[in-house]
PDB file of C-alpha atoms in Angstrom:
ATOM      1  CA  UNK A 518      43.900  10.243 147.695  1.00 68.00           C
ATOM      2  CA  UNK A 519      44.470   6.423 147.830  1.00 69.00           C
ATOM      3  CA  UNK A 520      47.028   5.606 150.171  1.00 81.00           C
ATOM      4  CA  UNK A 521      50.311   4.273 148.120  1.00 91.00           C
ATOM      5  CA  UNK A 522      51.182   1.091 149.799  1.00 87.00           C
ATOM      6  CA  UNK A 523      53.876  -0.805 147.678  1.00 95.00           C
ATOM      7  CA  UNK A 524      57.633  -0.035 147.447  1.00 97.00           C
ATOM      8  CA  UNK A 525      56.944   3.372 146.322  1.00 97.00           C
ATOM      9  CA  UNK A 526      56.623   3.970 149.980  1.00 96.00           C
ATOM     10  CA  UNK A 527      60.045   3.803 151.193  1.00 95.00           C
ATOM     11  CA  UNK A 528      61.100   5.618 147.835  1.00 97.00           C
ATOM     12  CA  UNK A 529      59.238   8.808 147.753  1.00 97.00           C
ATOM     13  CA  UNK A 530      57.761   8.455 151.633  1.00 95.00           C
ATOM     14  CA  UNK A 531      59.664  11.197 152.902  1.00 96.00           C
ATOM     15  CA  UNK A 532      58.055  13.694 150.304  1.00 96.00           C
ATOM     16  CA  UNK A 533      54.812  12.816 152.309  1.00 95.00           C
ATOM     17  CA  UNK A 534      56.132  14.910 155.105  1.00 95.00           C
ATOM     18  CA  UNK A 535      57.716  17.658 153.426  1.00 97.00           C
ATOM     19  CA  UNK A 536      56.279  21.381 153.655  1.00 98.00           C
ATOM     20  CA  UNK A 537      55.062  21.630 150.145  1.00 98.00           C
ATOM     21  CA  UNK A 538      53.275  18.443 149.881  1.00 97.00           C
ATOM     22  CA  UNK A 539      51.193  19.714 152.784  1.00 97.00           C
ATOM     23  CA  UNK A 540      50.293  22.572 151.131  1.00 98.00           C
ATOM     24  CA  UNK A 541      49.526  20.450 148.240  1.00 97.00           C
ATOM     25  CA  UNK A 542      47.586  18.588 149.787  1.00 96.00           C
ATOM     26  CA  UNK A 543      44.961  21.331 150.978  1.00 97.00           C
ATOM     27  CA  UNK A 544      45.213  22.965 147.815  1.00 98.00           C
ATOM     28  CA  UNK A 545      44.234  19.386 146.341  1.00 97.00           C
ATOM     29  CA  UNK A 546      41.523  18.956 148.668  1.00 97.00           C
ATOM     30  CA  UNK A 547      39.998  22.049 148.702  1.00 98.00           C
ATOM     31  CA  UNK A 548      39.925  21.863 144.939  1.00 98.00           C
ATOM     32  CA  UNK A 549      37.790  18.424 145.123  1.00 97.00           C
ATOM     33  CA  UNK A 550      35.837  19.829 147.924  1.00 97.00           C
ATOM     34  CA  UNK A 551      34.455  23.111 145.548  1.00 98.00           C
ATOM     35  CA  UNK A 552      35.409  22.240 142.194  1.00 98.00           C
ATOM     36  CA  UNK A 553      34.544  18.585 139.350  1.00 98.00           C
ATOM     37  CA  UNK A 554      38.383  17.401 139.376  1.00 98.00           C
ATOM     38  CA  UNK A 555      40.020  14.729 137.780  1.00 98.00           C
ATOM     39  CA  UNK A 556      40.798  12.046 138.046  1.00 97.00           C
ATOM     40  CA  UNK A 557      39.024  10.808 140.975  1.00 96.00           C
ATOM     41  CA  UNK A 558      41.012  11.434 143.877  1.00 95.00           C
ATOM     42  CA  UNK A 559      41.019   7.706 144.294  1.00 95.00           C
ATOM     43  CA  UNK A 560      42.626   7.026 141.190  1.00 97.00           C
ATOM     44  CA  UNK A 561      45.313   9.658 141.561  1.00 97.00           C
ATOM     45  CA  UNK A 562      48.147   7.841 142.239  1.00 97.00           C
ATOM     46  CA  UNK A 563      47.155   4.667 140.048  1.00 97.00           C
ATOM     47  CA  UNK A 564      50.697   5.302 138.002  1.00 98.00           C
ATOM     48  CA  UNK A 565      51.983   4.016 141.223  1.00 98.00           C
ATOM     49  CA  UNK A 566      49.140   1.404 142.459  1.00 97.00           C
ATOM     50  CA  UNK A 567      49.485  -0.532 138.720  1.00 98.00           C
ATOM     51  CA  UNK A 568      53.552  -0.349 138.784  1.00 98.00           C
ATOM     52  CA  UNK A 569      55.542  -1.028 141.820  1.00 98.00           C
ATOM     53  CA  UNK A 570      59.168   0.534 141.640  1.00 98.00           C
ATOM     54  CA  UNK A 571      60.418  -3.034 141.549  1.00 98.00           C
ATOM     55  CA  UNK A 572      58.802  -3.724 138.412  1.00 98.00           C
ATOM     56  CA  UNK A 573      59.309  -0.157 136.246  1.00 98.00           C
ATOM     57  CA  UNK A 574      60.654  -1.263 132.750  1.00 98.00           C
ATOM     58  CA  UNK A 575      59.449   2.308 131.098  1.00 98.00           C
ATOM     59  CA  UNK A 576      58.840   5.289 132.200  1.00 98.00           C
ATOM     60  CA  UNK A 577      56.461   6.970 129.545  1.00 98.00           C
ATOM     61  CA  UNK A 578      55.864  10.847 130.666  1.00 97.00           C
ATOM     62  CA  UNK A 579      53.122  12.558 130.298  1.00 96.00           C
ATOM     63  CA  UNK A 580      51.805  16.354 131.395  1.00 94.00           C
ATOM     64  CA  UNK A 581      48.694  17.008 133.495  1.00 93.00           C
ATOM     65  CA  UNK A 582      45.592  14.298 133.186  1.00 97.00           C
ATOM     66  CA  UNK A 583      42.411  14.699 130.447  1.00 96.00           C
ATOM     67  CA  UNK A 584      40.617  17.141 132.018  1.00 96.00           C
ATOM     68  CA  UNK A 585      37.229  15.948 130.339  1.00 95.00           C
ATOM     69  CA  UNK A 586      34.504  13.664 132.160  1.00 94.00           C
ATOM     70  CA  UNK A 587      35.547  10.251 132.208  1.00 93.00           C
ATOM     71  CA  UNK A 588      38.496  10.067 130.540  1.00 96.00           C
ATOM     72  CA  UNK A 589      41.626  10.430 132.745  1.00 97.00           C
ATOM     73  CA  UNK A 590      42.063   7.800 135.805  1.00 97.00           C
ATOM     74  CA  UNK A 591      45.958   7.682 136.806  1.00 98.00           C
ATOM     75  CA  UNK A 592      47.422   7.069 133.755  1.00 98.00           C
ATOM     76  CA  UNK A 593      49.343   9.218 131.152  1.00 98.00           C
ATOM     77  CA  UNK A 594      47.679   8.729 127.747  1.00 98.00           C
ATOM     78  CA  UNK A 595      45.188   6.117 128.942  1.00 98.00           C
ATOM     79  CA  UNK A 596      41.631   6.815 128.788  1.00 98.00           C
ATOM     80  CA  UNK A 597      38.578   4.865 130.817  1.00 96.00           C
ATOM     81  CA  UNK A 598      36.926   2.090 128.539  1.00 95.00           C
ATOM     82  CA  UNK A 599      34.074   3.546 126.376  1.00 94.00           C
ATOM     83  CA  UNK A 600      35.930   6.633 125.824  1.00 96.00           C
ATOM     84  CA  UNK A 601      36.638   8.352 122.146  1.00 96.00           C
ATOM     85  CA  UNK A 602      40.638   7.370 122.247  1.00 97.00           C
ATOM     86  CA  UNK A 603      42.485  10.699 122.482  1.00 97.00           C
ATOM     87  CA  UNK A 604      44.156  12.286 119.430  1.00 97.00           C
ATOM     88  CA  UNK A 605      47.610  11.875 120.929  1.00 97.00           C
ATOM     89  CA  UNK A 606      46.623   8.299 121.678  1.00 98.00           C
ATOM     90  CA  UNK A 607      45.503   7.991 118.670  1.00 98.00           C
ATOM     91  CA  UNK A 608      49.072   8.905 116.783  1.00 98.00           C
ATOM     92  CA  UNK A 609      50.855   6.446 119.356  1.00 98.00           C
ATOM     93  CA  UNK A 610      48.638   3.609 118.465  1.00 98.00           C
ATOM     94  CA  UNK A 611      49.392   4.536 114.380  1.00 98.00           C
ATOM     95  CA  UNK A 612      53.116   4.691 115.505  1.00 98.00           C
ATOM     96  CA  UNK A 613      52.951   1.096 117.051  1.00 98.00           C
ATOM     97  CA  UNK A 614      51.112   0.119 114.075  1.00 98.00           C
ATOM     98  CA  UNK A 615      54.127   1.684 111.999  1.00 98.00           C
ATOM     99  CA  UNK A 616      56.106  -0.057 114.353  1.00 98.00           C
ATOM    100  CA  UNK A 617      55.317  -3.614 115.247  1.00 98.00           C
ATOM    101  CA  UNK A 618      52.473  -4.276 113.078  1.00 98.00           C
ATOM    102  CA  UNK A 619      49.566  -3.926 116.355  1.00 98.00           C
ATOM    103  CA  UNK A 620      46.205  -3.448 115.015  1.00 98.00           C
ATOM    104  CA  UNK A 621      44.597  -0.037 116.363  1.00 98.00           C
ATOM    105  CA  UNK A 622      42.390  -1.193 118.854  1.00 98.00           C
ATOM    106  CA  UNK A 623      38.649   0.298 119.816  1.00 98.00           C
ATOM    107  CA  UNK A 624      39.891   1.771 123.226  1.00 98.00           C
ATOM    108  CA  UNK A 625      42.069   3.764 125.227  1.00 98.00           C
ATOM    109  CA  UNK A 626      42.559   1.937 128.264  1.00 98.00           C
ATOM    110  CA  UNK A 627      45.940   1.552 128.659  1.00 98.00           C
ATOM    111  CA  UNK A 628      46.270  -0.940 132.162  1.00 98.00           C
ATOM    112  CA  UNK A 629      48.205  -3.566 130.444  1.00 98.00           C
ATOM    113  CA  UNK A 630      50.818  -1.755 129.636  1.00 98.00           C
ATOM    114  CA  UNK A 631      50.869  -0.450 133.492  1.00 98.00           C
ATOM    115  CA  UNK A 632      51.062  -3.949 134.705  1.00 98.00           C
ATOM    116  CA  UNK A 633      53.792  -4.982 132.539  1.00 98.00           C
ATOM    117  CA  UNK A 634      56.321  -2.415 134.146  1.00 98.00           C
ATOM    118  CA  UNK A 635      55.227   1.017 132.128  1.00 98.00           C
ATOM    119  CA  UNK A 636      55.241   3.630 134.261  1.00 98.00           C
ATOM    120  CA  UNK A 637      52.538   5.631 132.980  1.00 98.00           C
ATOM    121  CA  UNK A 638      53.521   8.796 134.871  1.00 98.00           C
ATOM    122  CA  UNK A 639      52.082  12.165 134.391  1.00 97.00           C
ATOM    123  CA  UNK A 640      54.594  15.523 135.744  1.00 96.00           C
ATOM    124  CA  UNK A 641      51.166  16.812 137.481  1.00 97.00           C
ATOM    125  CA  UNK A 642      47.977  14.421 138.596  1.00 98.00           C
ATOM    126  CA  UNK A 643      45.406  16.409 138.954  1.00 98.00           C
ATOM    127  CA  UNK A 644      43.388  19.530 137.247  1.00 98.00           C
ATOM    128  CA  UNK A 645      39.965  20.942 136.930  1.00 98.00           C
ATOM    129  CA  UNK A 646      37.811  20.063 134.216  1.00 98.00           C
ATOM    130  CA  UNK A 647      37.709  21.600 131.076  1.00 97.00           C
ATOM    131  CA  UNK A 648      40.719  24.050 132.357  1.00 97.00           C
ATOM    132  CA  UNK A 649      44.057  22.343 130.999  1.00 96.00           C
ATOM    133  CA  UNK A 650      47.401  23.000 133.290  1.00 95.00           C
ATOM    134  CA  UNK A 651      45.300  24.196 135.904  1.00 98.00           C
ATOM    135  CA  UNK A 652      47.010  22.412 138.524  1.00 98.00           C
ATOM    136  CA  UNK A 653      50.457  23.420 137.423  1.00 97.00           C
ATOM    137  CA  UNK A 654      52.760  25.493 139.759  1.00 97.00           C
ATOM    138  CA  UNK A 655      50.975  23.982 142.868  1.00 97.00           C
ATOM    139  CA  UNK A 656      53.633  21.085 143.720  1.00 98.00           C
ATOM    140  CA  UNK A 657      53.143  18.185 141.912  1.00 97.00           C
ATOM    141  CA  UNK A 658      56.198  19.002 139.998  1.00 97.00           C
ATOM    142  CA  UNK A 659      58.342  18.263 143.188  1.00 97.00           C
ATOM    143  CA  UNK A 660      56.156  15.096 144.279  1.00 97.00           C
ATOM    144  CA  UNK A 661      57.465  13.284 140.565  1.00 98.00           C
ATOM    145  CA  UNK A 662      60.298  14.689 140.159  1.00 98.00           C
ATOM    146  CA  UNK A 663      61.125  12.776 143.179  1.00 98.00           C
ATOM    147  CA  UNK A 664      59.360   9.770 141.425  1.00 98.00           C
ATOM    148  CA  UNK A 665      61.620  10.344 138.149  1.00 98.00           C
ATOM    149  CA  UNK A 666      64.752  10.225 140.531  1.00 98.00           C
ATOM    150  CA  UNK A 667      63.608   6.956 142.340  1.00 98.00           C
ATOM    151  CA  UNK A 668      63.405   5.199 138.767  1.00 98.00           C
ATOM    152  CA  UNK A 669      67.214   6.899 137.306  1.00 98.00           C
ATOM    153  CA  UNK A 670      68.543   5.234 140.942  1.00 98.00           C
ATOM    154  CA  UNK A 671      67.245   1.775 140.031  1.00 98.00           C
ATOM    155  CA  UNK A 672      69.804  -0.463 138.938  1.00 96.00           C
ATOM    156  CA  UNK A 673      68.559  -2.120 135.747  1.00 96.00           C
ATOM    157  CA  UNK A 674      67.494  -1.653 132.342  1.00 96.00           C
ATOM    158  CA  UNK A 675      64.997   0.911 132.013  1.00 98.00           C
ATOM    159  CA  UNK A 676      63.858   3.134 129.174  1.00 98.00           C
ATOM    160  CA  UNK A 677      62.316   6.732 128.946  1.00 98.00           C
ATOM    161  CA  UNK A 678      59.903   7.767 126.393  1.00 98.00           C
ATOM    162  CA  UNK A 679      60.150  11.602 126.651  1.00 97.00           C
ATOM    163  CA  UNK A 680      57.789  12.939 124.133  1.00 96.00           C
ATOM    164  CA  UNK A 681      57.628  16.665 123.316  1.00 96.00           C
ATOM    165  CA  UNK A 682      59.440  19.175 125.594  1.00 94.00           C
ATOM    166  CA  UNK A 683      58.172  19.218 128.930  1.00 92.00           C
ATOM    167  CA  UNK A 684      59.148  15.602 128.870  1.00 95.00           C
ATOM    168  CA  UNK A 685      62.633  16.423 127.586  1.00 96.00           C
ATOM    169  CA  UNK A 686      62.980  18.806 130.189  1.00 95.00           C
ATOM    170  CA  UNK A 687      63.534  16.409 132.507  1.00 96.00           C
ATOM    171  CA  UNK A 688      66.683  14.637 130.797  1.00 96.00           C
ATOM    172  CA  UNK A 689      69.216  16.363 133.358  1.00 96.00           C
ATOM    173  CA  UNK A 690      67.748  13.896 136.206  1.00 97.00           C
ATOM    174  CA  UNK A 691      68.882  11.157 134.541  1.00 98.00           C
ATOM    175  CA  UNK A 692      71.945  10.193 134.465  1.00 97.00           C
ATOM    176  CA  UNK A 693      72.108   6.262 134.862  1.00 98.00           C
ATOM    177  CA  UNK A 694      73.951   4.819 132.145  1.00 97.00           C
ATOM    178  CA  UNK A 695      72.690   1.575 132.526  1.00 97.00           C
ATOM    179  CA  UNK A 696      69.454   3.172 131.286  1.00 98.00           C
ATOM    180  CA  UNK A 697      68.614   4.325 127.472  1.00 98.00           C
ATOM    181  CA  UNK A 698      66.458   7.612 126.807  1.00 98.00           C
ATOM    182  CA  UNK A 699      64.678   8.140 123.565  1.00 98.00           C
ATOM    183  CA  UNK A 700      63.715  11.307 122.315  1.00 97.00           C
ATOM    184  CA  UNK A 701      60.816  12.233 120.141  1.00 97.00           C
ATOM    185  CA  UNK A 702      58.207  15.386 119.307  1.00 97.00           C
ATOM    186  CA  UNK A 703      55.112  14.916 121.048  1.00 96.00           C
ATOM    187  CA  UNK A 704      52.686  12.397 119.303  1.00 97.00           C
ATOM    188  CA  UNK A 705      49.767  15.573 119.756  1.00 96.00           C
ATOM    189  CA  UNK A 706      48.584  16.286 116.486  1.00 96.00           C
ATOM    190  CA  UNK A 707      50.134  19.571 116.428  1.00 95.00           C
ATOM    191  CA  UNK A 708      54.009  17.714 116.395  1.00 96.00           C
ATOM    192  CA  UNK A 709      53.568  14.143 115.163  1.00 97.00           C
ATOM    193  CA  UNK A 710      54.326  14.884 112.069  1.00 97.00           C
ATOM    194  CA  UNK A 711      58.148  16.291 113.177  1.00 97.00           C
ATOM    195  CA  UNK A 712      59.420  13.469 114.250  1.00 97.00           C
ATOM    196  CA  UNK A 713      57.386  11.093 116.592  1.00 98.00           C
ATOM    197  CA  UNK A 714      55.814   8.893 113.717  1.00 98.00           C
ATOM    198  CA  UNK A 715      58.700   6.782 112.250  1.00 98.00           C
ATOM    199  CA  UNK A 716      60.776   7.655 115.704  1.00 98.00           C
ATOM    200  CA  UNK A 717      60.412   3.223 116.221  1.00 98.00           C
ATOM    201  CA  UNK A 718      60.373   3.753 120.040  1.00 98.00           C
ATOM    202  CA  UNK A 719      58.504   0.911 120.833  1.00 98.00           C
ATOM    203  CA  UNK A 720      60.506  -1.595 119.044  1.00 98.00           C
ATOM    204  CA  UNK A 721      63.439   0.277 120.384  1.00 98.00           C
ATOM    205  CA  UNK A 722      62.926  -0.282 123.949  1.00 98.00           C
ATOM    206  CA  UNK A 723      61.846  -4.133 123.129  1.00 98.00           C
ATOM    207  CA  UNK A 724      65.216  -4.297 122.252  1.00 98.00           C
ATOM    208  CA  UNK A 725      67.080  -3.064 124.759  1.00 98.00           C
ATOM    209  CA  UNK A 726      64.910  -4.687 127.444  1.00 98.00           C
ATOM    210  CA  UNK A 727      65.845  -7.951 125.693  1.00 98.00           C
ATOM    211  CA  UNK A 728      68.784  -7.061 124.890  1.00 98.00           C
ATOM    212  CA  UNK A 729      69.500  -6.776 128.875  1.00 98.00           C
ATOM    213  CA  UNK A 730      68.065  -9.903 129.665  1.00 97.00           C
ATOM    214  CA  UNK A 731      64.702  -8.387 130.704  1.00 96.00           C
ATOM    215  CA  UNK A 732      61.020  -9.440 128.934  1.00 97.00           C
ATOM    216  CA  UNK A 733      59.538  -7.064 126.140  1.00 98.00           C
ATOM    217  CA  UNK A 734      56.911  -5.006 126.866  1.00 98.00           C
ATOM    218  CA  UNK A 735      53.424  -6.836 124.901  1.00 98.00           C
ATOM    219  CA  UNK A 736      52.178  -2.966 123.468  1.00 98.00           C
ATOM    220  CA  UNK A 737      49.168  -4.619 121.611  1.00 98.00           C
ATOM    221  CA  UNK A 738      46.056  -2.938 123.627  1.00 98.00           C
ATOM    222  CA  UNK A 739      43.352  -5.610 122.607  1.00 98.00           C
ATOM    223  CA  UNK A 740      39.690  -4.354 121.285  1.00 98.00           C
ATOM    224  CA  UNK A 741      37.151  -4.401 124.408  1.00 95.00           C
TER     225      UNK A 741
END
């Protein structure tokens, strides 16, 4: 795992030393050591690496990474260049289309939006290909849930995108009414169609971060 050497390391340091995390840890490793896992343990915490604590704008919450070759590296939603874009991608891209009028672009590779202050965080960071939620249960939970409650304690503007339940699940950790949560179904094919297209998040949080004195996020992904 790449060592996390920003601010994130006085916010979450201390779960570094906690019981679980060790045990994490050598489930983690043992996993890589036997099993193909994604993403590559170097990209693991890239959520992090691309989007110091300082700088979080949006949080945008994801579930466990693409469990297919190639595809996941850090980032919820974002798939390496010269990868098919995702289906849920896909519907987020038409929704920003809907949206602010951004062409659908010919990739998935979402690192712009990470180094404009979207958090791109996933709830678990690792799992074994081809076996979805695989890495569930094991402690990752606890490792960003302690993420999610460094971001509610910062003191500016900041939005949540919590699409789809799991996501939603999380609304009791935040509590900072200086932030603004939006709500929405899931963009996955299965739940798009309930509520996420037309649900005008992006132009939403634009908004508010302007509204607050802070820039807009530029969502436009550009072709590769």
């Amino acid at each position: 795992m790449g060592a996390i050497q920003n601010d994130w390391l006085e916010a979450i340091g201390e779960e570094f030393r906690k019981p679980y995390y060790k045990e994490l840890y050598e489930f983690v490793k043992e996993e890589y050591n036997t099993v193909t896992v994604y993403p590559s343990s170097d990209d693991i915490f890239n959520a992090l690496h691309l989007t110091a604590l300082k700088d979080v704008k949006v949080l945008v919450l994801g579930q466990d990474p693409y469990h297919g070759a190639n595809q996941a590296h850090g980032l919820s939603f974002s798939v390496l260049p010269g990868q098919r874009i995702p289906p849920s991608l896909r519907n987020i891209y038409q929704e920003l289309h809907d949206d602010l009028g951004c062409y659908i672009p010919n990739n998935g590779y979402l690192e712009k939006w990470a180094k404009q202050g979207v958090l791109m965080l996933n709830t678990v960071l690792t799992v074994r290909a081809h076996k979805p939620n695989s890495h569930q249960g094991k402690g990752w939970e606890h490792f960003t849930d302690a993420i999610i409650e460094a971001v509610n304690k910062e003191e500016r503007p900041i939005v949540y995108l919590l699409w789809g339940r799991p996501a939603q699940s999380k609304m009791s950790m935040l509590n900072n009414p200086k932030h603004l949560i939006l709500k929405a179904p899931h963009p996955s094919p299965y739940s798009a169609d309930r509520g996420f297209f037309g649900c005008r998040h992006f132009s939403q949080a634009n908004e508010f971060l302007k509204a607050n004195g802070q820039e807009p996020v530029d969502w436009q992904i550009e072709n590769i």
